Tab-separated table of N, CA and C in Angstrom:
chain	number	residue	atom	x	y	z
A	1	MET	N	-2.330	-17.312	1.594
A	1	MET	CA	-1.242	-16.431	2.749
A	1	MET	C	0.123	-15.901	2.712
A	2	LEU	N	0.586	-14.503	2.032
A	2	LEU	CA	2.113	-14.674	2.165
A	2	LEU	C	2.785	-14.970	3.535
A	3	SER	N	3.799	-15.378	3.815
A	3	SER	CA	4.113	-15.639	4.983
A	3	SER	C	4.948	-14.002	5.591
A	4	SER	N	5.158	-13.791	6.616
A	4	SER	CA	5.265	-12.665	7.533
A	4	SER	C	6.438	-11.920	6.707
A	5	ALA	N	7.580	-13.137	6.642
A	5	ALA	CA	8.732	-12.114	5.979
A	5	ALA	C	8.572	-11.797	4.255
A	6	LEU	N	8.191	-12.967	3.888
A	6	LEU	CA	7.670	-12.420	2.665
A	6	LEU	C	6.979	-11.117	1.832
A	7	LEU	N	5.910	-10.978	3.073
A	7	LEU	CA	5.110	-9.934	3.175
A	7	LEU	C	5.676	-8.871	3.722
A	8	SER	N	6.512	-8.688	4.737
A	8	SER	CA	7.475	-7.543	5.031
A	8	SER	C	8.182	-7.016	3.508
A	9	ARG	N	8.691	-8.023	3.050
A	9	ARG	CA	9.747	-7.802	1.852
A	9	ARG	C	9.086	-7.089	0.795
A	10	ALA	N	7.605	-7.615	0.705
A	10	ALA	CA	7.079	-7.316	-0.542
A	10	ALA	C	6.472	-6.000	-0.039
A	11	THR	N	6.124	-5.693	1.040
A	11	THR	CA	5.568	-4.107	1.755
A	11	THR	C	6.738	-2.890	1.024
A	12	ALA	N	8.158	-3.840	1.700
A	12	ALA	CA	9.038	-2.691	1.268
A	12	ALA	C	9.236	-2.145	-0.239
A	13	GLY	N	9.112	-3.508	-0.565
A	13	GLY	CA	8.595	-2.862	-2.433
A	13	GLY	C	8.127	-2.435	-2.735
A	14	ARG	N	6.997	-2.066	-1.873
A	14	ARG	CA	6.135	-1.254	-2.145
A	14	ARG	C	6.600	0.175	-2.179
A	15	HIS	N	7.180	0.496	-1.455
A	15	HIS	CA	7.927	2.175	-1.883
A	15	HIS	C	8.555	2.127	-2.600
A	16	ILE	N	9.376	1.236	-3.187
A	16	ILE	CA	9.941	0.994	-4.199
A	16	ILE	C	9.485	1.713	-5.923
A	17	VAL	N	7.794	0.809	-5.683
A	17	VAL	CA	7.184	1.075	-6.876
A	17	VAL	C	6.896	2.251	-6.664
A	18	CYS	N	5.922	2.361	-5.656
A	18	CYS	CA	5.676	4.101	-5.463
A	18	CYS	C	6.661	5.247	-5.567
A	19	LYS	N	7.677	4.790	-5.619
A	19	LYS	CA	9.128	5.962	-6.151
A	19	LYS	C	8.850	5.848	-8.243
A	20	ARG	N	9.077	4.147	-8.448
A	20	ARG	CA	8.854	4.098	-9.609
A	20	ARG	C	7.810	5.100	-10.795
A	21	LEU	N	6.488	4.775	-9.526
A	21	LEU	CA	5.116	5.064	-10.064
A	21	LEU	C	5.247	6.772	-10.636
A	22	MET	N	6.177	7.167	-9.336
A	22	MET	CA	6.633	8.713	-9.224
A	22	MET	C	7.114	9.783	-10.111
A	23	SER	N	8.507	8.509	-10.889
A	23	SER	CA	9.034	9.083	-12.050
A	23	SER	C	8.727	8.670	-13.169
A	24	ILE	N	7.745	7.854	-13.521
A	24	ILE	CA	7.259	7.741	-14.467
A	24	ILE	C	6.285	8.696	-15.122
A	25	SER	N	6.634	10.125	-15.594
A	25	SER	CA	5.614	10.627	-15.595
A	25	SER	C	6.132	11.636	-16.960
A	26	SER	N	7.249	11.300	-17.543
A	26	SER	CA	7.689	11.559	-19.022
A	26	SER	C	6.751	10.686	-19.924
A	27	SER	N	6.906	11.376	-20.880
A	27	SER	CA	5.991	10.577	-22.277
A	27	SER	C	7.503	9.909	-23.169
A	28	SER	N	8.259	10.235	-22.505
A	28	SER	CA	9.433	9.763	-23.332
A	28	SER	C	9.777	8.439	-22.416
A	29	SER	N	9.565	7.933	-21.332
A	29	SER	CA	9.520	7.065	-20.306
A	29	SER	C	9.005	5.516	-20.782
A	30	ILE	N	9.764	4.163	-20.735
A	30	ILE	CA	9.772	2.822	-20.835
A	30	ILE	C	8.657	2.556	-19.642
A	31	ILE	N	7.746	1.994	-19.816
A	31	ILE	CA	6.924	1.560	-18.563
A	31	ILE	C	7.241	0.127	-18.936
A	32	LYS	N	8.022	-0.601	-17.702
A	32	LYS	CA	8.274	-2.095	-18.009
A	32	LYS	C	6.759	-3.045	-17.225
A	33	VAL	N	6.502	-3.207	-18.083
A	33	VAL	CA	5.273	-4.613	-17.352
A	33	VAL	C	5.912	-5.623	-17.735
A	34	SER	N	5.770	-6.944	-16.584
A	34	SER	CA	5.372	-8.104	-16.640
A	34	SER	C	4.188	-8.850	-16.695
A	35	PHE	N	4.016	-9.601	-17.570
A	35	PHE	CA	2.469	-10.530	-17.518
A	35	PHE	C	3.090	-11.858	-16.816
A	36	VAL	N	2.657	-12.775	-15.754
A	36	VAL	CA	2.850	-14.271	-15.507
A	36	VAL	C	1.558	-14.989	-15.683
A	37	GLY	N	1.140	-15.470	-16.016
A	37	GLY	CA	0.018	-16.848	-16.365
A	37	GLY	C	-0.285	-16.476	-17.836
A	38	LEU	N	0.064	-17.137	-19.101
A	38	LEU	CA	-0.991	-16.775	-19.872
A	38	LEU	C	-2.009	-18.224	-20.408
A	39	GLY	N	-2.933	-18.265	-19.341
A	39	GLY	CA	-3.701	-19.671	-19.409
A	39	GLY	C	-5.416	-18.461	-20.392
A	40	ASN	N	-5.845	-19.645	-20.111
A	40	ASN	CA	-7.166	-19.489	-20.567
A	40	ASN	C	-7.916	-17.705	-20.428
A	41	MET	N	-7.395	-17.091	-19.310
A	41	MET	CA	-7.989	-16.015	-18.737
A	41	MET	C	-6.791	-15.051	-18.779
A	42	GLY	N	-5.624	-15.725	-18.758
A	42	GLY	CA	-4.511	-14.674	-18.865
A	42	GLY	C	-4.062	-14.090	-20.096
A	43	MET	N	-4.232	-15.349	-20.617
A	43	MET	CA	-3.844	-14.839	-22.498
A	43	MET	C	-4.527	-13.563	-22.688
A	44	GLN	N	-6.036	-13.518	-22.431
A	44	GLN	CA	-6.567	-12.544	-23.011
A	44	GLN	C	-6.279	-11.171	-21.993
A	45	MET	N	-6.118	-10.919	-21.145
A	45	MET	CA	-5.632	-10.236	-20.013
A	45	MET	C	-4.471	-9.426	-20.465
A	46	ALA	N	-3.609	-10.277	-20.582
A	46	ALA	CA	-2.177	-9.720	-21.246
A	46	ALA	C	-2.297	-9.156	-22.730
A	47	LEU	N	-3.142	-9.699	-23.495
A	47	LEU	CA	-3.585	-9.231	-25.188
A	47	LEU	C	-4.537	-7.985	-24.796
A	48	ASN	N	-5.015	-7.892	-23.935
A	48	ASN	CA	-5.920	-5.950	-24.080
A	48	ASN	C	-5.224	-5.252	-23.108
A	49	LEU	N	-4.240	-5.514	-22.016
A	49	LEU	CA	-3.363	-4.544	-21.608
A	49	LEU	C	-2.528	-4.170	-22.517
A	50	ALA	N	-1.565	-5.263	-23.554
A	50	ALA	CA	-1.020	-4.483	-24.392
A	50	ALA	C	-1.474	-3.948	-25.655
A	51	LYS	N	-2.598	-4.578	-25.905
A	51	LYS	CA	-3.642	-3.733	-26.886
A	51	LYS	C	-3.947	-2.088	-26.220
A	52	HIS	N	-4.162	-2.275	-25.307
A	52	HIS	CA	-5.202	-0.561	-25.068
A	52	HIS	C	-3.811	0.186	-24.522
A	53	ARG	N	-2.301	-0.423	-23.793
A	53	ARG	CA	-1.552	0.538	-23.644
A	53	ARG	C	-1.102	1.016	-25.007
A	54	GLU	N	-1.199	0.705	-26.162
A	54	GLU	CA	-0.505	0.985	-27.175
A	54	GLU	C	-1.110	2.351	-27.824
A	55	ASP	N	-2.604	2.827	-27.286
A	55	ASP	CA	-2.966	3.972	-27.480
A	55	ASP	C	-2.232	5.418	-27.114
A	56	GLU	N	-1.336	5.034	-25.770
A	56	GLU	CA	-1.625	5.923	-24.788
A	56	GLU	C	0.446	6.456	-25.094
A	57	LEU	N	0.431	7.449	-24.997
A	57	LEU	CA	1.788	8.168	-25.175
A	57	LEU	C	3.106	7.592	-24.833
A	58	GLN	N	3.415	7.070	-23.734
A	58	GLN	CA	4.790	6.317	-23.569
A	58	GLN	C	4.586	5.145	-24.172
A	59	LYS	N	5.833	4.924	-24.081
A	59	LYS	CA	6.503	3.287	-24.806
A	59	LYS	C	6.359	2.138	-23.340
A	60	LEU	N	5.780	1.017	-24.083
A	60	LEU	CA	5.896	-0.125	-23.232
A	60	LEU	C	7.018	-1.049	-23.589
A	61	GLN	N	7.555	-1.180	-22.225
A	61	GLN	CA	7.992	-2.741	-23.110
A	61	GLN	C	7.325	-3.761	-21.930
A	62	PHE	N	6.901	-4.975	-22.492
A	62	PHE	CA	5.844	-5.994	-22.478
A	62	PHE	C	6.992	-6.946	-22.217
A	63	THR	N	6.831	-7.818	-20.699
A	63	THR	CA	7.922	-9.272	-20.968
A	63	THR	C	6.278	-10.522	-20.984
A	64	VAL	N	6.544	-11.488	-21.193
A	64	VAL	CA	5.473	-12.561	-20.519
A	64	VAL	C	6.188	-13.427	-20.008
A	65	TYR	N	5.782	-14.237	-19.086
A	65	TYR	CA	5.795	-15.752	-18.896
A	65	TYR	C	5.024	-16.622	-18.612
A	66	ASP	N	5.000	-18.094	-18.981
A	66	ASP	CA	4.356	-18.648	-18.501
A	66	ASP	C	5.085	-20.427	-18.370
A	67	MET	N	4.753	-21.207	-17.894
A	67	MET	CA	5.667	-22.570	-17.868
A	67	MET	C	5.197	-22.973	-19.203
A	68	ASN	N	4.323	-23.355	-19.740
A	68	ASN	CA	3.910	-23.576	-20.697
A	68	ASN	C	4.487	-22.694	-21.873
A	69	GLU	N	5.846	-23.338	-22.391
A	69	GLU	CA	6.257	-22.754	-23.737
A	69	GLU	C	5.473	-22.012	-24.813
A	70	ALA	N	4.286	-22.674	-25.270
A	70	ALA	CA	3.322	-22.822	-26.252
A	70	ALA	C	2.143	-21.922	-25.648
A	71	ASN	N	2.020	-21.948	-24.485
A	71	ASN	CA	1.370	-20.015	-24.041
A	71	ASN	C	1.935	-18.908	-24.601
A	72	ILE	N	3.530	-19.124	-24.363
A	72	ILE	CA	3.881	-17.771	-24.360
A	72	ILE	C	4.255	-17.411	-26.135
A	73	SER	N	4.557	-18.728	-27.029
A	73	SER	CA	4.448	-18.724	-28.789
A	73	SER	C	3.115	-18.131	-28.828
A	74	LYS	N	1.960	-18.647	-28.730
A	74	LYS	CA	0.094	-18.332	-28.699
A	74	LYS	C	0.356	-16.713	-28.579
A	75	PHE	N	0.709	-16.778	-27.778
A	75	PHE	CA	0.760	-14.913	-26.984
A	75	PHE	C	1.281	-13.902	-28.248
A	76	MET	N	2.236	-14.566	-28.603
A	76	MET	CA	3.445	-13.684	-29.323
A	76	MET	C	2.857	-13.576	-30.911
A	77	LYS	N	2.052	-14.659	-31.166
A	77	LYS	CA	1.776	-15.058	-32.459
A	77	LYS	C	0.201	-13.467	-32.254
A	78	GLN	N	-0.238	-13.884	-31.563
A	78	GLN	CA	-1.895	-13.308	-31.266
A	78	GLN	C	-1.575	-11.959	-31.098
A	79	ALA	N	-0.704	-11.444	-30.668
A	79	ALA	CA	-0.427	-10.053	-30.195
A	79	ALA	C	0.308	-9.580	-31.571
A	80	THR	N	0.597	-10.557	-32.226
A	80	THR	CA	1.721	-9.959	-33.624
A	80	THR	C	0.295	-9.878	-34.615
A	81	GLU	N	-0.820	-10.636	-34.383
A	81	GLU	CA	-1.937	-10.558	-35.080
A	81	GLU	C	-3.249	-9.451	-35.247
A	82	VAL	N	-2.787	-8.872	-34.272
A	82	VAL	CA	-3.661	-7.647	-33.495
A	82	VAL	C	-3.206	-6.590	-33.808
A	83	GLY	N	-1.721	-6.594	-34.333
A	83	GLY	CA	-1.203	-5.283	-34.455
A	83	GLY	C	-0.537	-4.380	-32.863
A	84	ILE	N	-0.312	-5.032	-32.524
A	84	ILE	CA	0.714	-4.638	-31.146
A	84	ILE	C	1.797	-5.001	-31.623
A	85	GLY	N	2.684	-3.967	-31.045
A	85	GLY	CA	4.075	-3.996	-31.175
A	85	GLY	C	4.556	-2.883	-31.964
A	86	SER	N	3.593	-1.580	-32.593
A	86	SER	CA	4.152	-0.229	-32.949
A	86	SER	C	5.337	0.537	-31.677
A	87	SER	N	4.520	0.869	-30.703
A	87	SER	CA	5.083	1.407	-29.414
A	87	SER	C	5.030	0.376	-28.417
A	88	THR	N	5.035	-0.797	-28.546
A	88	THR	CA	5.293	-1.921	-27.862
A	88	THR	C	6.683	-2.858	-27.854
A	89	VAL	N	7.489	-3.099	-27.036
A	89	VAL	CA	8.354	-4.132	-27.295
A	89	VAL	C	7.977	-5.232	-26.681
A	90	LEU	N	7.676	-6.574	-27.219
A	90	LEU	CA	7.396	-7.616	-26.548
A	90	LEU	C	8.294	-8.452	-26.576
A	91	GLN	N	8.503	-8.887	-25.623
A	91	GLN	CA	9.386	-10.250	-25.398
A	91	GLN	C	9.097	-11.166	-24.184
A	92	SER	N	9.682	-12.327	-24.345
A	92	SER	CA	9.231	-13.142	-22.916
A	92	SER	C	10.702	-13.802	-22.173
A	93	ALA	N	10.075	-13.935	-21.286
A	93	ALA	CA	11.500	-14.450	-20.248
A	93	ALA	C	11.197	-15.824	-19.456
A	94	SER	N	12.877	-16.346	-19.619
A	94	SER	CA	12.812	-18.164	-19.628
A	94	SER	C	12.573	-18.629	-18.434
A	95	ASP	N	12.745	-17.602	-17.184
A	95	ASP	CA	11.766	-17.918	-16.260
A	95	ASP	C	11.884	-16.988	-15.421
A	96	LEU	N	11.410	-16.833	-14.118
A	96	LEU	CA	11.404	-15.781	-12.863
A	96	LEU	C	12.180	-15.187	-12.881
A	97	THR	N	13.094	-15.677	-12.672
A	97	THR	CA	14.659	-15.129	-12.093
A	97	THR	C	14.811	-14.122	-13.194
A	98	THR	N	15.059	-14.347	-14.606
A	98	THR	CA	15.463	-13.836	-15.441
A	98	THR	C	14.073	-12.508	-15.658
A	99	LEU	N	13.197	-12.853	-15.340
A	99	LEU	CA	11.690	-11.680	-15.378
A	99	LEU	C	11.726	-10.706	-14.223
A	100	ALA	N	12.199	-10.674	-12.984
A	100	ALA	CA	12.400	-9.994	-11.977
A	100	ALA	C	13.695	-9.577	-12.787
A	101	GLU	N	14.656	-9.764	-12.660
A	101	GLU	CA	16.345	-9.594	-12.708
A	101	GLU	C	15.599	-8.156	-13.874
A	102	ALA	N	14.969	-8.253	-14.638
A	102	ALA	CA	14.595	-7.004	-15.865
A	102	ALA	C	13.900	-5.966	-15.109
A	103	SER	N	13.756	-5.906	-13.752
A	103	SER	CA	13.465	-4.484	-13.231
A	103	SER	C	12.008	-4.306	-13.659
A	104	PRO	N	11.012	-4.683	-13.597
A	104	PRO	CA	9.506	-4.724	-14.387
A	104	PRO	C	9.277	-3.579	-12.756
A	105	ASP	N	8.491	-2.878	-13.898
A	105	ASP	CA	7.710	-1.489	-12.715
A	105	ASP	C	6.469	-2.147	-12.268
A	106	PHE	N	5.635	-3.278	-13.319
A	106	PHE	CA	4.894	-3.826	-12.580
A	106	PHE	C	4.443	-4.965	-12.824
A	107	VAL	N	3.898	-6.426	-11.949
A	107	VAL	CA	3.872	-7.387	-12.409
A	107	VAL	C	2.781	-7.781	-12.187
A	108	VAL	N	1.627	-8.429	-13.373
A	108	VAL	CA	0.175	-8.835	-13.261
A	108	VAL	C	0.652	-10.255	-13.259
A	109	THR	N	-0.267	-10.369	-12.426
A	109	THR	CA	-0.319	-12.509	-12.594
A	109	THR	C	-2.021	-13.095	-13.106
A	110	SER	N	-1.625	-13.869	-13.326
A	110	SER	CA	-3.058	-14.503	-13.551
A	110	SER	C	-2.633	-16.090	-13.155
A	111	LEU	N	-2.959	-16.381	-12.201
A	111	LEU	CA	-2.957	-17.825	-12.268
A	111	LEU	C	-3.742	-18.629	-10.976
A	112	PRO	N	-3.695	-20.329	-11.595
A	112	PRO	CA	-4.840	-20.976	-10.811
A	112	PRO	C	-5.076	-20.609	-9.848
A	113	THR	N	-3.873	-20.813	-8.395
A	113	THR	CA	-4.664	-21.202	-7.301
A	113	THR	C	-3.642	-19.968	-6.483
A	114	CYS	N	-4.049	-19.986	-5.102
A	114	CYS	CA	-3.602	-18.736	-4.041
A	114	CYS	C	-1.520	-19.258	-3.582
A	115	GLU	N	-1.631	-20.482	-3.740
A	115	GLU	CA	-0.337	-21.422	-3.950
A	115	GLU	C	0.879	-20.759	-4.800
A	116	ALA	N	-0.089	-21.070	-6.243
A	116	ALA	CA	0.840	-20.591	-7.166
A	116	ALA	C	1.145	-18.930	-7.287
A	117	SER	N	0.207	-18.369	-6.941
A	117	SER	CA	0.179	-17.119	-6.380
A	117	SER	C	1.714	-16.605	-5.857
A	118	GLU	N	1.379	-17.136	-4.738
A	118	GLU	CA	2.595	-16.780	-4.182
A	118	GLU	C	3.929	-17.512	-3.898
A	119	ALA	N	4.026	-18.498	-4.587
A	119	ALA	CA	5.213	-18.945	-5.054
A	119	ALA	C	5.901	-18.233	-6.216
A	120	VAL	N	4.957	-17.278	-7.397
A	120	VAL	CA	5.183	-16.866	-7.878
A	120	VAL	C	5.376	-15.437	-7.754
A	121	VAL	N	4.858	-14.805	-6.691
A	121	VAL	CA	5.347	-13.054	-6.050
A	121	VAL	C	6.834	-13.823	-5.080
A	122	GLY	N	6.962	-14.408	-4.845
A	122	GLY	CA	7.753	-14.968	-3.659
A	122	GLY	C	9.231	-15.305	-4.557
A	123	SER	N	9.467	-15.531	-5.367
A	123	SER	CA	10.027	-15.770	-6.544
A	123	SER	C	10.715	-14.604	-6.896
A	124	ILE	N	9.671	-13.706	-7.080
A	124	ILE	CA	9.898	-12.566	-8.061
A	124	ILE	C	10.751	-11.658	-7.308
A	125	VAL	N	10.132	-11.675	-6.101
A	125	VAL	CA	10.791	-10.777	-4.984
A	125	VAL	C	11.933	-11.070	-4.434
A	126	ASN	N	12.449	-12.128	-4.486
A	126	ASN	CA	13.221	-12.422	-3.525
A	126	ASN	C	14.250	-12.584	-4.730
A	127	ASN	N	14.417	-12.122	-6.233
A	127	ASN	CA	15.138	-12.136	-7.509
A	127	ASN	C	15.400	-10.815	-7.960
A	128	LEU	N	14.396	-9.898	-7.116
A	128	LEU	CA	14.608	-8.823	-7.469
A	128	LEU	C	16.244	-7.516	-7.528
A	129	PRO	N	16.386	-7.431	-8.620
A	129	PRO	CA	17.828	-6.466	-7.980
A	129	PRO	C	17.522	-5.370	-7.420
A	130	PRO	N	18.432	-4.494	-6.379
A	130	PRO	CA	18.746	-3.832	-5.104
A	130	PRO	C	18.141	-2.748	-5.876
A	131	SER	N	17.183	-1.874	-5.436
A	131	SER	CA	17.209	-0.576	-6.323
A	131	SER	C	17.867	0.652	-5.973
A	132	SER	N	18.258	1.227	-6.914
A	132	SER	CA	19.279	2.553	-6.764
A	132	SER	C	18.926	3.657	-5.812
A	133	SER	N	17.217	3.681	-6.071
A	133	SER	CA	16.286	4.554	-5.966
A	133	SER	C	16.036	4.702	-4.278
A	134	GLU	N	15.365	6.026	-3.575
A	134	GLU	CA	15.522	5.861	-2.280
A	134	GLU	C	14.007	5.295	-1.757
A	135	THR	N	13.453	4.998	-1.221
A	135	THR	CA	12.581	3.957	-0.069
A	135	THR	C	11.576	5.331	0.452
A	136	GLY	N	10.780	4.808	0.168
A	136	GLY	CA	9.370	5.914	1.195
A	136	GLY	C	8.809	6.810	0.295
A	137	CYS	N	7.646	6.850	0.415
A	137	CYS	CA	6.676	7.009	-0.878
A	137	CYS	C	5.727	7.806	-0.046
């Protein structure tokens, strides 16, 4: 369960996400998606998300992070093998702070426990840069 302070901050951030979603309507926009957790399930989810997004009109910047660097390397290799990359920018983050500072539009997690999810969400929320857009959705 998220702490009340973190939940409050995450809920406030929801309004920023709503604004970002509303502003991503042009086909020239780059959508920034970050994916945390490239284990057994996360690897396939990330590959599917990146692969299916290639068919869309908008360009995708897809950033992955995993505590195990071997999983990141494996993802990058598999993504290249299945042809992801023509309209998708693939990159990896060295840590969660770097991932948050990139101001992703969406963050997807695939983690083994609720505690791990809470820690990751907390780290990302605490390191998001201030938004220049108005809140309120």
